[in-house]
Amino acid sequence: QVQLVESGGGSVQAGGSLRLSCAASGRTFSSYAMGWFRQAPGKEREFVAAINWPGNSLYYTNSVKGRFTISRDNAKNTVYLQMNSLKPEDTAVYYCGAATTVVMLQGRRGDYWGQGTQVTVSS
């Protein structure tokens, strides 16, 4: 069993930065691939980024490449999403998810989900 709690959301102007954190409980965190997703009002949940369990393979959706960076610290049971050069279209509730494979996360399938944290980017 893994429980996920996101933090770090907030309001920022376009061009600004935010760092999201997802703290996991459970002894098996390091065996899961982790991912970040977002859902804007009226839209489906969207895959944003994923990282494999050792942390040496990273995956991004095209719209965030070069602006967002996913990382993890298995010793701290935490995964991060550094978001730079934020745009108004990045506004959404951001969720972290855990799955046994990155492929599952890219297919928006997860074994565990957090409750989400709001990110609002104003122009």
Short mmCIF file of C-alpha atoms in Angstrom, two decimals:
data_model
loop_
_atom_site.label_atom_id
_atom_site.label_comp_id
_atom_site.label_asym_id
_atom_site.label_seq_id
_atom_site.Cartn_x
_atom_site.Cartn_y
_atom_site.Cartn_z
CA GLN A 1 0.00 0.00 0.00
CA VAL A 2 1.29 3.47 -0.93
CA GLN A 3 -0.28 6.76 0.12
CA LEU A 4 0.62 9.90 -1.82
CA VAL A 5 0.36 13.52 -0.66
CA GLU A 6 1.13 16.41 -3.03
CA SER A 7 2.25 19.87 -1.98
CA GLY A 8 3.80 22.98 -3.47
CA GLY A 9 0.97 24.23 -5.63
CA GLY A 10 -0.05 27.86 -5.71
CA SER A 11 -0.58 30.92 -7.85
CA VAL A 12 2.16 32.38 -10.00
CA GLN A 13 2.47 34.77 -12.91
CA ALA A 14 3.37 33.56 -16.38
CA GLY A 15 7.09 32.92 -16.65
CA GLY A 16 7.36 31.99 -13.00
CA SER A 17 8.33 28.72 -11.34
CA LEU A 18 6.90 26.27 -8.86
CA ARG A 19 8.20 23.04 -7.38
CA LEU A 20 5.70 20.34 -6.59
CA SER A 21 6.45 17.55 -4.14
CA CYS A 22 4.74 14.21 -3.67
CA ALA A 23 5.49 12.45 -0.41
CA ALA A 24 4.82 8.73 -0.31
CA SER A 25 4.27 6.48 2.65
CA GLY A 26 4.98 2.78 2.50
CA ARG A 27 8.11 0.74 2.34
CA THR A 28 7.80 -0.12 -1.35
CA PHE A 29 8.01 3.42 -2.80
CA SER A 30 11.32 2.78 -4.49
CA SER A 31 9.89 -0.14 -6.48
CA TYR A 32 7.25 2.02 -8.21
CA ALA A 33 7.46 4.22 -11.26
CA MET A 34 6.11 7.66 -10.38
CA GLY A 35 4.33 10.21 -12.48
CA TRP A 36 2.73 13.61 -12.52
CA PHE A 37 -0.61 14.33 -14.14
CA ARG A 38 -2.85 17.34 -14.44
CA GLN A 39 -6.49 18.03 -14.98
CA ALA A 40 -7.90 21.37 -16.03
CA PRO A 41 -11.61 22.20 -15.61
CA GLY A 42 -13.71 20.43 -18.21
CA LYS A 43 -10.79 18.36 -19.49
CA GLU A 44 -9.56 14.83 -18.99
CA ARG A 45 -6.64 14.03 -16.76
CA GLU A 46 -3.42 14.46 -18.77
CA PHE A 47 -0.08 12.72 -18.42
CA VAL A 48 2.69 15.25 -17.69
CA ALA A 49 5.86 13.37 -16.69
CA ALA A 50 7.09 10.05 -15.35
CA ILE A 51 10.24 8.61 -13.84
CA ASN A 52 11.22 4.96 -13.44
CA TRP A 53 11.99 3.49 -10.04
CA PRO A 54 15.82 3.95 -10.19
CA GLY A 55 15.30 7.51 -11.42
CA ASN A 56 17.45 7.21 -14.54
CA SER A 57 14.73 7.33 -17.20
CA LEU A 58 12.50 10.38 -17.58
CA TYR A 59 9.46 10.90 -19.77
CA TYR A 60 7.53 14.08 -20.60
CA THR A 61 4.54 15.14 -22.60
CA ASN A 62 5.60 17.40 -25.46
CA SER A 63 4.02 20.56 -24.08
CA VAL A 64 6.27 20.59 -20.99
CA LYS A 65 9.57 19.39 -22.45
CA GLY A 66 12.37 21.81 -21.67
CA ARG A 67 10.29 23.54 -18.96
CA PHE A 68 9.45 20.83 -16.42
CA THR A 69 11.79 18.40 -14.69
CA ILE A 70 10.75 15.31 -12.77
CA SER A 71 13.03 13.81 -10.15
CA ARG A 72 12.83 11.50 -7.17
CA ASP A 73 14.63 10.87 -3.91
CA ASN A 74 14.01 7.27 -2.89
CA ALA A 75 15.66 7.84 0.49
CA LYS A 76 13.03 10.50 1.23
CA ASN A 77 10.15 8.68 -0.49
CA THR A 78 9.48 11.82 -2.50
CA VAL A 79 9.04 12.70 -6.15
CA TYR A 80 9.33 16.27 -7.41
CA LEU A 81 8.18 18.29 -10.39
CA GLN A 82 10.15 21.46 -11.03
CA MET A 83 8.08 23.70 -13.27
CA ASN A 84 9.75 26.66 -14.96
CA SER A 85 8.56 29.17 -17.55
CA LEU A 86 4.99 28.51 -16.53
CA LYS A 87 2.20 29.43 -18.91
CA PRO A 88 -1.51 30.09 -18.28
CA GLU A 89 -2.31 26.82 -20.06
CA ASP A 90 -0.42 24.97 -17.31
CA THR A 91 -3.21 25.90 -14.92
CA ALA A 92 -4.71 22.69 -13.51
CA VAL A 93 -4.92 20.43 -10.52
CA TYR A 94 -1.71 18.40 -10.47
CA TYR A 95 -1.73 14.83 -9.22
CA CYS A 96 1.01 12.34 -8.59
CA GLY A 97 0.54 8.68 -9.28
CA ALA A 98 2.41 5.44 -8.70
CA ALA A 99 2.41 2.38 -10.90
CA THR A 100 4.53 -0.69 -11.45
CA THR A 101 5.63 0.52 -14.89
CA VAL A 102 6.13 3.83 -16.70
CA VAL A 103 4.00 2.47 -19.55
CA MET A 104 1.03 2.29 -17.20
CA LEU A 105 1.54 5.91 -16.16
CA GLN A 106 1.84 7.06 -19.76
CA GLY A 107 -1.50 5.34 -20.31
CA ARG A 108 -2.92 7.29 -17.38
CA ARG A 109 -3.23 4.13 -15.31
CA GLY A 110 -1.97 4.13 -11.76
CA ASP A 111 -2.05 1.88 -8.76
CA TYR A 112 -2.15 4.81 -6.35
CA TRP A 113 -3.09 8.48 -6.63
CA GLY A 114 -2.72 11.58 -4.51
CA GLN A 115 -5.50 14.09 -3.88
CA GLY A 116 -3.98 16.81 -6.05
CA THR A 117 -2.62 20.32 -5.65
CA GLN A 118 -3.86 23.39 -7.53
CA VAL A 119 -1.54 25.31 -9.82
CA THR A 120 -2.80 28.60 -11.22
CA VAL A 121 -0.78 30.63 -13.72
CA SER A 122 -1.98 34.12 -14.51
CA SER A 123 -1.05 36.09 -17.62
#
